[in-house]
PDB file of C-alpha atoms in Angstrom:
ATOM      1  CA  UNK A  11      71.538 141.823  -0.942  1.00 95.00           C
ATOM      2  CA  UNK A  12      68.987 141.137  -3.692  1.00 97.00           C
ATOM      3  CA  UNK A  13      66.497 138.334  -3.047  1.00 98.00           C
ATOM      4  CA  UNK A  14      63.890 137.061  -5.518  1.00 97.00           C
ATOM      5  CA  UNK A  15      60.900 135.182  -4.123  1.00 97.00           C
ATOM      6  CA  UNK A  16      58.645 133.386  -6.580  1.00 96.00           C
ATOM      7  CA  UNK A  17      55.778 130.908  -6.483  1.00 96.00           C
ATOM      8  CA  UNK A  18      52.243 130.203  -7.614  1.00 95.00           C
ATOM      9  CA  UNK A  19      48.983 131.787  -6.526  1.00 92.00           C
ATOM     10  CA  UNK A  20      48.208 131.506  -2.816  1.00 92.00           C
ATOM     11  CA  UNK A  21      51.542 129.825  -2.120  1.00 95.00           C
ATOM     12  CA  UNK A  22      52.702 131.882   0.865  1.00 95.00           C
ATOM     13  CA  UNK A  23      55.267 133.961  -1.084  1.00 96.00           C
ATOM     14  CA  UNK A  24      54.411 137.172   0.747  1.00 95.00           C
ATOM     15  CA  UNK A  25      54.652 135.673   4.224  1.00 95.00           C
ATOM     16  CA  UNK A  26      58.044 134.221   3.331  1.00 97.00           C
ATOM     17  CA  UNK A  27      59.258 137.530   1.858  1.00 97.00           C
ATOM     18  CA  UNK A  28      58.140 139.466   4.949  1.00 96.00           C
ATOM     19  CA  UNK A  29      59.979 136.972   7.157  1.00 96.00           C
ATOM     20  CA  UNK A  30      63.070 137.467   5.003  1.00 97.00           C
ATOM     21  CA  UNK A  31      62.887 141.237   5.538  1.00 97.00           C
ATOM     22  CA  UNK A  32      62.525 140.779   9.306  1.00 96.00           C
ATOM     23  CA  UNK A  33      65.587 138.491   9.281  1.00 95.00           C
ATOM     24  CA  UNK A  34      67.697 141.447   8.072  1.00 95.00           C
ATOM     25  CA  UNK A  35      67.193 143.091  11.457  1.00 90.00           C
ATOM     26  CA  UNK A  36      66.093 146.546  12.283  1.00 82.00           C
ATOM     27  CA  UNK A  37      66.736 148.801   9.236  1.00 88.00           C
ATOM     28  CA  UNK A  38      64.039 151.096   7.953  1.00 95.00           C
ATOM     29  CA  UNK A  39      61.432 148.743   6.479  1.00 97.00           C
ATOM     30  CA  UNK A  40      59.787 149.936   3.293  1.00 97.00           C
ATOM     31  CA  UNK A  41      57.015 148.111   1.487  1.00 97.00           C
ATOM     32  CA  UNK A  42      56.631 149.117  -2.145  1.00 97.00           C
ATOM     33  CA  UNK A  43      53.039 148.352  -3.097  1.00 96.00           C
ATOM     34  CA  UNK A  44      52.494 148.010  -6.831  1.00 96.00           C
ATOM     35  CA  UNK A  45      48.893 146.832  -7.012  1.00 94.00           C
ATOM     36  CA  UNK A  46      46.675 149.535  -8.452  1.00 90.00           C
ATOM     37  CA  UNK A  47      43.338 149.520  -6.570  1.00 87.00           C
ATOM     38  CA  UNK A  48      40.996 149.309  -9.552  1.00 83.00           C
ATOM     39  CA  UNK A  49      38.115 147.217  -8.149  1.00 89.00           C
ATOM     40  CA  UNK A  50      36.654 145.561  -5.030  1.00 90.00           C
ATOM     41  CA  UNK A  51      38.714 142.411  -5.495  1.00 89.00           C
ATOM     42  CA  UNK A  52      41.997 144.329  -5.552  1.00 89.00           C
ATOM     43  CA  UNK A  53      40.826 146.384  -2.533  1.00 91.00           C
ATOM     44  CA  UNK A  54      40.242 143.120  -0.624  1.00 90.00           C
ATOM     45  CA  UNK A  55      43.636 141.791  -1.692  1.00 88.00           C
ATOM     46  CA  UNK A  56      45.378 144.989  -0.599  1.00 90.00           C
ATOM     47  CA  UNK A  57      43.554 144.894   2.752  1.00 90.00           C
ATOM     48  CA  UNK A  58      44.628 141.274   3.328  1.00 90.00           C
ATOM     49  CA  UNK A  59      48.274 142.187   2.688  1.00 90.00           C
ATOM     50  CA  UNK A  60      48.028 145.245   4.942  1.00 90.00           C
ATOM     51  CA  UNK A  61      46.712 143.035   7.751  1.00 90.00           C
ATOM     52  CA  UNK A  62      49.569 140.561   7.225  1.00 88.00           C
ATOM     53  CA  UNK A  63      52.129 143.379   7.498  1.00 90.00           C
ATOM     54  CA  UNK A  64      50.509 145.041  10.502  1.00 89.00           C
ATOM     55  CA  UNK A  65      52.832 145.284  13.490  1.00 88.00           C
ATOM     56  CA  UNK A  66      55.940 144.452  11.464  1.00 90.00           C
ATOM     57  CA  UNK A  67      57.040 148.073  11.187  1.00 91.00           C
ATOM     58  CA  UNK A  68      56.666 148.610   7.458  1.00 95.00           C
ATOM     59  CA  UNK A  69      56.195 152.004   5.884  1.00 95.00           C
ATOM     60  CA  UNK A  70      54.114 151.577   2.710  1.00 95.00           C
ATOM     61  CA  UNK A  71      55.094 153.391  -0.480  1.00 96.00           C
ATOM     62  CA  UNK A  72      52.664 153.079  -3.369  1.00 96.00           C
ATOM     63  CA  UNK A  73      54.456 152.944  -6.687  1.00 97.00           C
ATOM     64  CA  UNK A  74      52.747 151.787  -9.849  1.00 97.00           C
ATOM     65  CA  UNK A  75      55.392 152.671 -12.450  1.00 97.00           C
ATOM     66  CA  UNK A  76      58.870 154.234 -12.775  1.00 97.00           C
ATOM     67  CA  UNK A  77      60.803 152.410 -10.059  1.00 97.00           C
ATOM     68  CA  UNK A  78      63.916 154.213 -11.255  1.00 97.00           C
ATOM     69  CA  UNK A  79      62.530 157.564 -10.131  1.00 97.00           C
ATOM     70  CA  UNK A  80      61.959 156.343  -6.561  1.00 97.00           C
ATOM     71  CA  UNK A  81      64.219 157.877  -3.909  1.00 97.00           C
ATOM     72  CA  UNK A  82      64.581 155.913  -0.674  1.00 96.00           C
ATOM     73  CA  UNK A  83      66.653 156.203   2.496  1.00 96.00           C
ATOM     74  CA  UNK A  84      69.962 154.309   1.964  1.00 96.00           C
ATOM     75  CA  UNK A  85      69.362 152.509   5.294  1.00 95.00           C
ATOM     76  CA  UNK A  86      66.157 150.923   4.002  1.00 97.00           C
ATOM     77  CA  UNK A  87      65.365 147.255   3.729  1.00 97.00           C
ATOM     78  CA  UNK A  88      62.824 147.084   0.957  1.00 98.00           C
ATOM     79  CA  UNK A  89      60.096 144.605   0.047  1.00 98.00           C
ATOM     80  CA  UNK A  90      58.760 145.108  -3.482  1.00 98.00           C
ATOM     81  CA  UNK A  91      55.455 143.365  -4.118  1.00 96.00           C
ATOM     82  CA  UNK A  92      54.901 142.305  -6.700  1.00 94.00           C
ATOM     83  CA  UNK A  93      56.650 142.155 -10.031  1.00 97.00           C
ATOM     84  CA  UNK A  94      53.587 140.770 -11.847  1.00 96.00           C
ATOM     85  CA  UNK A  95      51.645 143.938 -11.026  1.00 96.00           C
ATOM     86  CA  UNK A  96      54.511 146.310 -11.755  1.00 98.00           C
ATOM     87  CA  UNK A  97      55.020 144.656 -15.140  1.00 98.00           C
ATOM     88  CA  UNK A  98      51.319 144.953 -15.995  1.00 97.00           C
ATOM     89  CA  UNK A  99      51.317 148.605 -14.877  1.00 97.00           C
ATOM     90  CA  UNK A 100      54.338 149.448 -17.023  1.00 98.00           C
ATOM     91  CA  UNK A 101      52.713 147.714 -19.992  1.00 97.00           C
ATOM     92  CA  UNK A 102      49.176 148.972 -19.743  1.00 96.00           C
ATOM     93  CA  UNK A 103      49.053 152.201 -17.729  1.00 96.00           C
ATOM     94  CA  UNK A 104      49.206 155.428 -19.679  1.00 96.00           C
ATOM     95  CA  UNK A 105      52.355 156.681 -17.928  1.00 96.00           C
ATOM     96  CA  UNK A 106      53.965 153.214 -18.199  1.00 97.00           C
ATOM     97  CA  UNK A 107      56.980 152.215 -20.265  1.00 98.00           C
ATOM     98  CA  UNK A 108      54.936 150.128 -22.753  1.00 97.00           C
ATOM     99  CA  UNK A 109      57.326 148.468 -25.242  1.00 97.00           C
ATOM    100  CA  UNK A 110      60.260 149.416 -22.986  1.00 98.00           C
ATOM    101  CA  UNK A 111      58.731 147.545 -20.015  1.00 98.00           C
ATOM    102  CA  UNK A 112      61.531 145.010 -19.484  1.00 98.00           C
ATOM    103  CA  UNK A 113      64.262 147.682 -19.699  1.00 98.00           C
ATOM    104  CA  UNK A 114      62.389 150.109 -17.429  1.00 98.00           C
ATOM    105  CA  UNK A 115      61.720 147.455 -14.777  1.00 98.00           C
ATOM    106  CA  UNK A 116      65.306 146.216 -14.805  1.00 98.00           C
ATOM    107  CA  UNK A 117      66.726 149.743 -14.599  1.00 98.00           C
ATOM    108  CA  UNK A 118      64.443 150.298 -11.609  1.00 98.00           C
ATOM    109  CA  UNK A 119      65.472 147.042  -9.916  1.00 98.00           C
ATOM    110  CA  UNK A 120      69.190 147.832 -10.327  1.00 98.00           C
ATOM    111  CA  UNK A 121      68.642 151.399  -9.125  1.00 98.00           C
ATOM    112  CA  UNK A 122      66.897 150.171  -5.964  1.00 98.00           C
ATOM    113  CA  UNK A 123      69.413 147.390  -5.306  1.00 97.00           C
ATOM    114  CA  UNK A 124      72.252 149.919  -5.514  1.00 97.00           C
ATOM    115  CA  UNK A 125      70.564 152.561  -3.370  1.00 97.00           C
ATOM    116  CA  UNK A 126      69.210 150.588  -0.373  1.00 97.00           C
ATOM    117  CA  UNK A 127      70.602 147.993   2.063  1.00 96.00           C
ATOM    118  CA  UNK A 128      68.572 144.973   1.049  1.00 97.00           C
ATOM    119  CA  UNK A 129      65.919 144.420  -1.599  1.00 98.00           C
ATOM    120  CA  UNK A 130      63.460 141.524  -1.597  1.00 98.00           C
ATOM    121  CA  UNK A 131      61.277 141.197  -4.711  1.00 98.00           C
ATOM    122  CA  UNK A 132      58.159 139.054  -4.878  1.00 98.00           C
ATOM    123  CA  UNK A 133      57.189 137.756  -8.306  1.00 97.00           C
ATOM    124  CA  UNK A 134      54.804 135.184  -9.671  1.00 95.00           C
ATOM    125  CA  UNK A 135      54.941 131.934 -11.611  1.00 94.00           C
ATOM    126  CA  UNK A 136      52.325 132.253 -14.349  1.00 93.00           C
ATOM    127  CA  UNK A 137      53.993 130.087 -16.946  1.00 92.00           C
ATOM    128  CA  UNK A 138      52.795 126.514 -16.416  1.00 87.00           C
ATOM    129  CA  UNK A 139      49.312 125.794 -17.713  1.00 83.00           C
ATOM    130  CA  UNK A 140      47.477 124.391 -20.709  1.00 72.00           C
ATOM    131  CA  UNK A 141      45.835 127.615 -21.836  1.00 81.00           C
ATOM    132  CA  UNK A 142      47.612 129.414 -24.658  1.00 84.00           C
ATOM    133  CA  UNK A 143      47.369 133.140 -24.850  1.00 89.00           C
ATOM    134  CA  UNK A 144      47.539 135.581 -27.702  1.00 89.00           C
ATOM    135  CA  UNK A 145      48.259 139.272 -28.059  1.00 92.00           C
ATOM    136  CA  UNK A 146      48.751 141.343 -24.927  1.00 94.00           C
ATOM    137  CA  UNK A 147      48.522 138.426 -22.489  1.00 93.00           C
ATOM    138  CA  UNK A 148      51.192 136.441 -24.353  1.00 93.00           C
ATOM    139  CA  UNK A 149      53.357 139.554 -24.498  1.00 95.00           C
ATOM    140  CA  UNK A 150      52.796 140.079 -20.760  1.00 96.00           C
ATOM    141  CA  UNK A 151      53.931 136.502 -20.044  1.00 94.00           C
ATOM    142  CA  UNK A 152      57.036 136.954 -22.184  1.00 94.00           C
ATOM    143  CA  UNK A 153      57.909 140.254 -20.466  1.00 96.00           C
ATOM    144  CA  UNK A 154      57.413 138.888 -16.964  1.00 96.00           C
ATOM    145  CA  UNK A 155      59.321 135.697 -17.803  1.00 94.00           C
ATOM    146  CA  UNK A 156      62.217 137.758 -19.151  1.00 95.00           C
ATOM    147  CA  UNK A 157      62.170 140.042 -16.105  1.00 97.00           C
ATOM    148  CA  UNK A 158      62.140 137.062 -13.716  1.00 96.00           C
ATOM    149  CA  UNK A 159      65.125 135.505 -15.512  1.00 94.00           C
ATOM    150  CA  UNK A 160      67.067 138.771 -15.501  1.00 96.00           C
ATOM    151  CA  UNK A 161      66.383 139.494 -11.817  1.00 97.00           C
ATOM    152  CA  UNK A 162      67.336 135.899 -10.925  1.00 96.00           C
ATOM    153  CA  UNK A 163      70.604 136.453 -12.802  1.00 95.00           C
ATOM    154  CA  UNK A 164      71.351 139.492 -10.641  1.00 96.00           C
ATOM    155  CA  UNK A 165      70.007 138.045  -7.376  1.00 97.00           C
ATOM    156  CA  UNK A 166      72.023 136.683  -4.461  1.00 97.00           C
ATOM    157  CA  UNK A 167      69.146 134.377  -3.566  1.00 96.00           C
ATOM    158  CA  UNK A 168      66.232 132.959  -5.534  1.00 96.00           C
ATOM    159  CA  UNK A 169      63.592 130.987  -3.653  1.00 97.00           C
ATOM    160  CA  UNK A 170      60.416 129.345  -4.885  1.00 96.00           C
ATOM    161  CA  UNK A 171      57.790 129.104  -2.146  1.00 97.00           C
ATOM    162  CA  UNK A 172      55.609 125.998  -2.487  1.00 97.00           C
ATOM    163  CA  UNK A 173      52.633 126.091  -0.094  1.00 97.00           C
ATOM    164  CA  UNK A 174      54.753 127.937   2.432  1.00 97.00           C
ATOM    165  CA  UNK A 175      57.805 125.674   1.989  1.00 97.00           C
ATOM    166  CA  UNK A 176      60.919 127.404   0.628  1.00 96.00           C
ATOM    167  CA  UNK A 177      62.590 125.559  -2.246  1.00 95.00           C
ATOM    168  CA  UNK A 178      65.999 127.168  -2.740  1.00 94.00           C
ATOM    169  CA  UNK A 179      66.926 127.684  -6.375  1.00 93.00           C
ATOM    170  CA  UNK A 180      69.956 129.927  -5.931  1.00 94.00           C
ATOM    171  CA  UNK A 181      71.913 130.754  -2.757  1.00 91.00           C
ATOM    172  CA  UNK A 182      69.988 131.081   0.473  1.00 72.00           C
ATOM    173  CA  UNK A 183      69.318 128.889   3.450  1.00 64.00           C
ATOM    174  CA  UNK A 184      66.780 128.576   6.232  1.00 55.00           C
ATOM    175  CA  UNK A 185      66.572 132.018   7.894  1.00 52.00           C
ATOM    176  CA  UNK A 186      68.410 132.072  11.201  1.00 50.00           C
ATOM    177  CA  UNK A 187      65.682 131.902  13.864  1.00 48.00           C
ATOM    178  CA  UNK A 188      67.745 134.140  16.171  1.00 45.00           C
ATOM    179  CA  UNK A 189      67.603 136.924  13.620  1.00 43.00           C
ATOM    180  CA  UNK A 190      63.846 136.744  13.116  1.00 42.00           C
ATOM    181  CA  UNK A 191      62.034 139.178  15.343  1.00 40.00           C
TER     182      UNK A 191
ATOM    183  CA  UNK B  25      49.179 114.584   8.042  1.00 98.00           C
ATOM    184  CA  UNK B  26      50.996 114.101   4.749  1.00 98.00           C
ATOM    185  CA  UNK B  27      50.594 116.042   1.509  1.00 98.00           C
ATOM    186  CA  UNK B  28      51.478 114.905  -2.012  1.00 98.00           C
ATOM    187  CA  UNK B  29      51.279 117.671  -4.618  1.00 97.00           C
ATOM    188  CA  UNK B  30      52.237 118.334  -8.222  1.00 95.00           C
ATOM    189  CA  UNK B  31      50.850 119.263 -11.626  1.00 92.00           C
ATOM    190  CA  UNK B  32      48.075 117.364 -13.387  1.00 91.00           C
ATOM    191  CA  UNK B  33      48.845 113.897 -14.823  1.00 89.00           C
ATOM    192  CA  UNK B  34      52.158 113.565 -13.014  1.00 91.00           C
ATOM    193  CA  UNK B  35      51.354 110.298 -11.274  1.00 93.00           C
ATOM    194  CA  UNK B  36      50.443 111.689  -7.843  1.00 96.00           C
ATOM    195  CA  UNK B  37      47.703 109.125  -7.189  1.00 96.00           C
ATOM    196  CA  UNK B  38      49.881 106.178  -8.227  1.00 96.00           C
ATOM    197  CA  UNK B  39      52.717 107.540  -6.125  1.00 97.00           C
ATOM    198  CA  UNK B  40      50.431 107.939  -3.116  1.00 98.00           C
ATOM    199  CA  UNK B  41      49.032 104.411  -3.482  1.00 97.00           C
ATOM    200  CA  UNK B  42      52.507 102.934  -3.824  1.00 97.00           C
ATOM    201  CA  UNK B  43      53.762 104.783  -0.757  1.00 97.00           C
ATOM    202  CA  UNK B  44      50.717 103.839   1.305  1.00 97.00           C
ATOM    203  CA  UNK B  45      49.224 100.546   0.052  1.00 97.00           C
ATOM    204  CA  UNK B  46      47.378 100.081   3.350  1.00 96.00           C
ATOM    205  CA  UNK B  47      45.207 103.178   2.908  1.00 97.00           C
ATOM    206  CA  UNK B  48      41.622 103.087   1.631  1.00 96.00           C
ATOM    207  CA  UNK B  49      41.747 105.980  -0.855  1.00 98.00           C
ATOM    208  CA  UNK B  50      38.763 108.156  -1.696  1.00 98.00           C
ATOM    209  CA  UNK B  51      38.422 110.644  -4.546  1.00 98.00           C
ATOM    210  CA  UNK B  52      37.924 114.220  -3.319  1.00 98.00           C
ATOM    211  CA  UNK B  53      35.092 114.879  -5.777  1.00 97.00           C
ATOM    212  CA  UNK B  54      33.096 111.908  -4.393  1.00 97.00           C
ATOM    213  CA  UNK B  55      33.375 112.875  -0.731  1.00 97.00           C
ATOM    214  CA  UNK B  56      30.537 114.573   1.124  1.00 96.00           C
ATOM    215  CA  UNK B  57      31.336 117.715   3.109  1.00 96.00           C
ATOM    216  CA  UNK B  58      31.616 115.700   6.357  1.00 96.00           C
ATOM    217  CA  UNK B  59      33.103 112.481   4.967  1.00 97.00           C
ATOM    218  CA  UNK B  60      36.475 114.156   4.466  1.00 98.00           C
ATOM    219  CA  UNK B  61      36.842 114.417   8.238  1.00 98.00           C
ATOM    220  CA  UNK B  62      36.776 110.620   8.656  1.00 97.00           C
ATOM    221  CA  UNK B  63      38.662 109.519   5.501  1.00 98.00           C
ATOM    222  CA  UNK B  64      42.171 108.090   5.845  1.00 98.00           C
ATOM    223  CA  UNK B  65      43.368 108.982   2.336  1.00 98.00           C
ATOM    224  CA  UNK B  66      42.003 111.574  -0.098  1.00 98.00           C
ATOM    225  CA  UNK B  67      43.032 111.842  -3.745  1.00 98.00           C
ATOM    226  CA  UNK B  68      42.640 115.187  -5.536  1.00 97.00           C
ATOM    227  CA  UNK B  69      41.724 117.495  -2.674  1.00 98.00           C
ATOM    228  CA  UNK B  70      41.431 120.354  -5.201  1.00 97.00           C
ATOM    229  CA  UNK B  71      38.370 118.636  -6.698  1.00 97.00           C
ATOM    230  CA  UNK B  72      36.750 118.483  -3.254  1.00 98.00           C
ATOM    231  CA  UNK B  73      37.460 122.210  -2.821  1.00 98.00           C
ATOM    232  CA  UNK B  74      35.960 123.060  -6.215  1.00 97.00           C
ATOM    233  CA  UNK B  75      32.862 120.931  -5.565  1.00 98.00           C
ATOM    234  CA  UNK B  76      32.270 122.572  -2.172  1.00 98.00           C
ATOM    235  CA  UNK B  77      32.782 126.083  -3.548  1.00 98.00           C
ATOM    236  CA  UNK B  78      30.419 125.357  -6.433  1.00 97.00           C
ATOM    237  CA  UNK B  79      27.870 124.339  -3.779  1.00 97.00           C
ATOM    238  CA  UNK B  80      28.266 127.802  -2.231  1.00 97.00           C
ATOM    239  CA  UNK B  81      30.643 126.985   0.668  1.00 97.00           C
ATOM    240  CA  UNK B  82      33.327 129.622   1.308  1.00 95.00           C
ATOM    241  CA  UNK B  83      35.536 127.042   3.152  1.00 97.00           C
ATOM    242  CA  UNK B  84      36.759 129.693   5.575  1.00 96.00           C
ATOM    243  CA  UNK B  85      38.840 127.892   8.225  1.00 97.00           C
ATOM    244  CA  UNK B  86      38.473 124.547   6.415  1.00 98.00           C
ATOM    245  CA  UNK B  87      42.210 123.751   6.504  1.00 98.00           C
ATOM    246  CA  UNK B  88      42.394 124.351  10.261  1.00 98.00           C
ATOM    247  CA  UNK B  89      39.273 122.243  10.867  1.00 98.00           C
ATOM    248  CA  UNK B  90      40.678 119.383   8.785  1.00 98.00           C
ATOM    249  CA  UNK B  91      43.900 119.443  10.817  1.00 98.00           C
ATOM    250  CA  UNK B  92      41.921 119.419  14.063  1.00 98.00           C
ATOM    251  CA  UNK B  93      39.448 116.693  13.128  1.00 98.00           C
ATOM    252  CA  UNK B  94      41.558 114.462  10.882  1.00 98.00           C
ATOM    253  CA  UNK B  95      45.224 115.024  11.765  1.00 98.00           C
ATOM    254  CA  UNK B  96      46.489 111.723  10.304  1.00 98.00           C
ATOM    255  CA  UNK B  97      44.954 112.234   6.865  1.00 98.00           C
ATOM    256  CA  UNK B  98      47.084 111.653   3.758  1.00 98.00           C
ATOM    257  CA  UNK B  99      46.154 113.824   0.768  1.00 98.00           C
ATOM    258  CA  UNK B 100      47.045 114.480  -2.828  1.00 98.00           C
ATOM    259  CA  UNK B 101      46.218 117.778  -4.538  1.00 97.00           C
ATOM    260  CA  UNK B 102      46.951 119.377  -7.883  1.00 96.00           C
ATOM    261  CA  UNK B 103      49.028 122.526  -8.035  1.00 95.00           C
ATOM    262  CA  UNK B 104      46.748 124.850 -10.004  1.00 95.00           C
ATOM    263  CA  UNK B 105      48.280 128.237  -9.200  1.00 94.00           C
ATOM    264  CA  UNK B 106      50.969 128.417 -11.879  1.00 95.00           C
ATOM    265  CA  UNK B 107      49.094 130.107 -14.698  1.00 93.00           C
ATOM    266  CA  UNK B 108      47.903 133.541 -15.753  1.00 93.00           C
ATOM    267  CA  UNK B 109      45.236 134.936 -13.394  1.00 92.00           C
ATOM    268  CA  UNK B 110      41.925 133.445 -14.664  1.00 93.00           C
ATOM    269  CA  UNK B 111      39.383 135.762 -16.288  1.00 91.00           C
ATOM    270  CA  UNK B 112      36.508 134.030 -14.479  1.00 94.00           C
ATOM    271  CA  UNK B 113      35.875 135.243 -10.891  1.00 95.00           C
ATOM    272  CA  UNK B 114      34.981 131.757  -9.601  1.00 96.00           C
ATOM    273  CA  UNK B 115      38.161 130.305 -11.097  1.00 95.00           C
ATOM    274  CA  UNK B 116      40.205 133.053  -9.438  1.00 95.00           C
ATOM    275  CA  UNK B 117      38.611 132.413  -6.055  1.00 95.00           C
ATOM    276  CA  UNK B 118      38.942 128.607  -6.398  1.00 96.00           C
ATOM    277  CA  UNK B 119      42.588 128.865  -7.443  1.00 96.00           C
ATOM    278  CA  UNK B 120      43.479 131.130  -4.549  1.00 95.00           C
ATOM    279  CA  UNK B 121      41.489 129.132  -1.974  1.00 97.00           C
ATOM    280  CA  UNK B 122      43.189 125.897  -3.031  1.00 97.00           C
ATOM    281  CA  UNK B 123      46.575 127.573  -2.517  1.00 97.00           C
ATOM    282  CA  UNK B 124      45.638 128.948   0.906  1.00 97.00           C
ATOM    283  CA  UNK B 125      44.215 125.629   2.122  1.00 98.00           C
ATOM    284  CA  UNK B 126      47.210 123.636   0.875  1.00 98.00           C
ATOM    285  CA  UNK B 127      49.576 126.137   2.542  1.00 97.00           C
ATOM    286  CA  UNK B 128      47.790 125.622   5.879  1.00 98.00           C
ATOM    287  CA  UNK B 129      47.877 121.818   5.443  1.00 98.00           C
ATOM    288  CA  UNK B 130      51.550 121.881   4.380  1.00 98.00           C
ATOM    289  CA  UNK B 131      52.510 123.817   7.507  1.00 97.00           C
ATOM    290  CA  UNK B 132      50.974 121.060   9.646  1.00 97.00           C
ATOM    291  CA  UNK B 133      52.118 118.094   7.532  1.00 98.00           C
ATOM    292  CA  UNK B 134      55.125 116.110   8.717  1.00 98.00           C
ATOM    293  CA  UNK B 135      55.921 115.351   5.079  1.00 98.00           C
ATOM    294  CA  UNK B 136      55.240 117.166   1.791  1.00 98.00           C
ATOM    295  CA  UNK B 137      56.223 115.555  -1.516  1.00 98.00           C
ATOM    296  CA  UNK B 138      56.078 117.108  -4.962  1.00 97.00           C
ATOM    297  CA  UNK B 139      55.575 114.650  -7.826  1.00 96.00           C
ATOM    298  CA  UNK B 140      56.793 115.421 -11.333  1.00 92.00           C
ATOM    299  CA  UNK B 141      56.966 112.730 -14.055  1.00 88.00           C
ATOM    300  CA  UNK B 142      55.972 110.186 -11.413  1.00 92.00           C
ATOM    301  CA  UNK B 143      59.047 111.032  -9.344  1.00 92.00           C
ATOM    302  CA  UNK B 144      58.520 112.339  -5.846  1.00 95.00           C
ATOM    303  CA  UNK B 145      60.790 115.017  -4.367  1.00 95.00           C
ATOM    304  CA  UNK B 146      60.347 115.456  -0.643  1.00 97.00           C
ATOM    305  CA  UNK B 147      60.315 119.207   0.021  1.00 96.00           C
ATOM    306  CA  UNK B 148      59.433 118.929   3.719  1.00 97.00           C
ATOM    307  CA  UNK B 149      60.286 116.117   6.093  1.00 95.00           C
ATOM    308  CA  UNK B 150      59.818 117.263   9.658  1.00 85.00           C
TER     309      UNK B 150
END
């Protein structure tokens, strides 16, 4: 199953996505971390997410680019967080895909979906504001928007999390409490 | 507790006043740090959060304290987390804090309504 979880900043997307992974039961839980630790603020953010995941049985795999080259146990249930970072990495990091970002990310998503049990992807809504961007930032928005649309097209479930409340956009339902550990 | 959210200029305040004509509404930006704990209705909570953060408050645990001290409060707040990550560090912190606080308040609220074009969609009704 492929699940896309989206939402704004500080909306509780991660907590919802983790709960979704737990609802799949006991498989091998893998957390693909895409945030490159480049300053104190990202260190703090990474630490906060590590604390949230503590005790939930996740193995963390750091992956900043080239999702397609990632080999995982076929029994895995995988949480990929988050698409906004992966997209930026592919665009701006030296070993990234640059102008092939959308293709590279989508090839990676399909590769993972086909090679593990369940894949939950967290992404970000960064498309509703008054500011208008130029150059790289505008290109970044267009890439991420395209990626979100394409993943949603492939996904079995798409959920927007609004301040912790799931708003179901495609498929999905309230996770069965009995299945949540 | 009840939360009414949505983008800017969507008619949240009018919606809130129409739903609850009996409430004496206060603007978040005009409320002192302690006054929010005794108010019955607060418009634009995000402006209260920004004002407090600008005054140097980190608002750690603020959502929990508000639930404890003013559990029947009705609030409106702008959704401000749907853009590109701000370049300014204060804006980033303010944007994230507003999201975290509203998530805490939403989990406690019996009702959460999202207003777009003046139309409210109830996304939680416990």
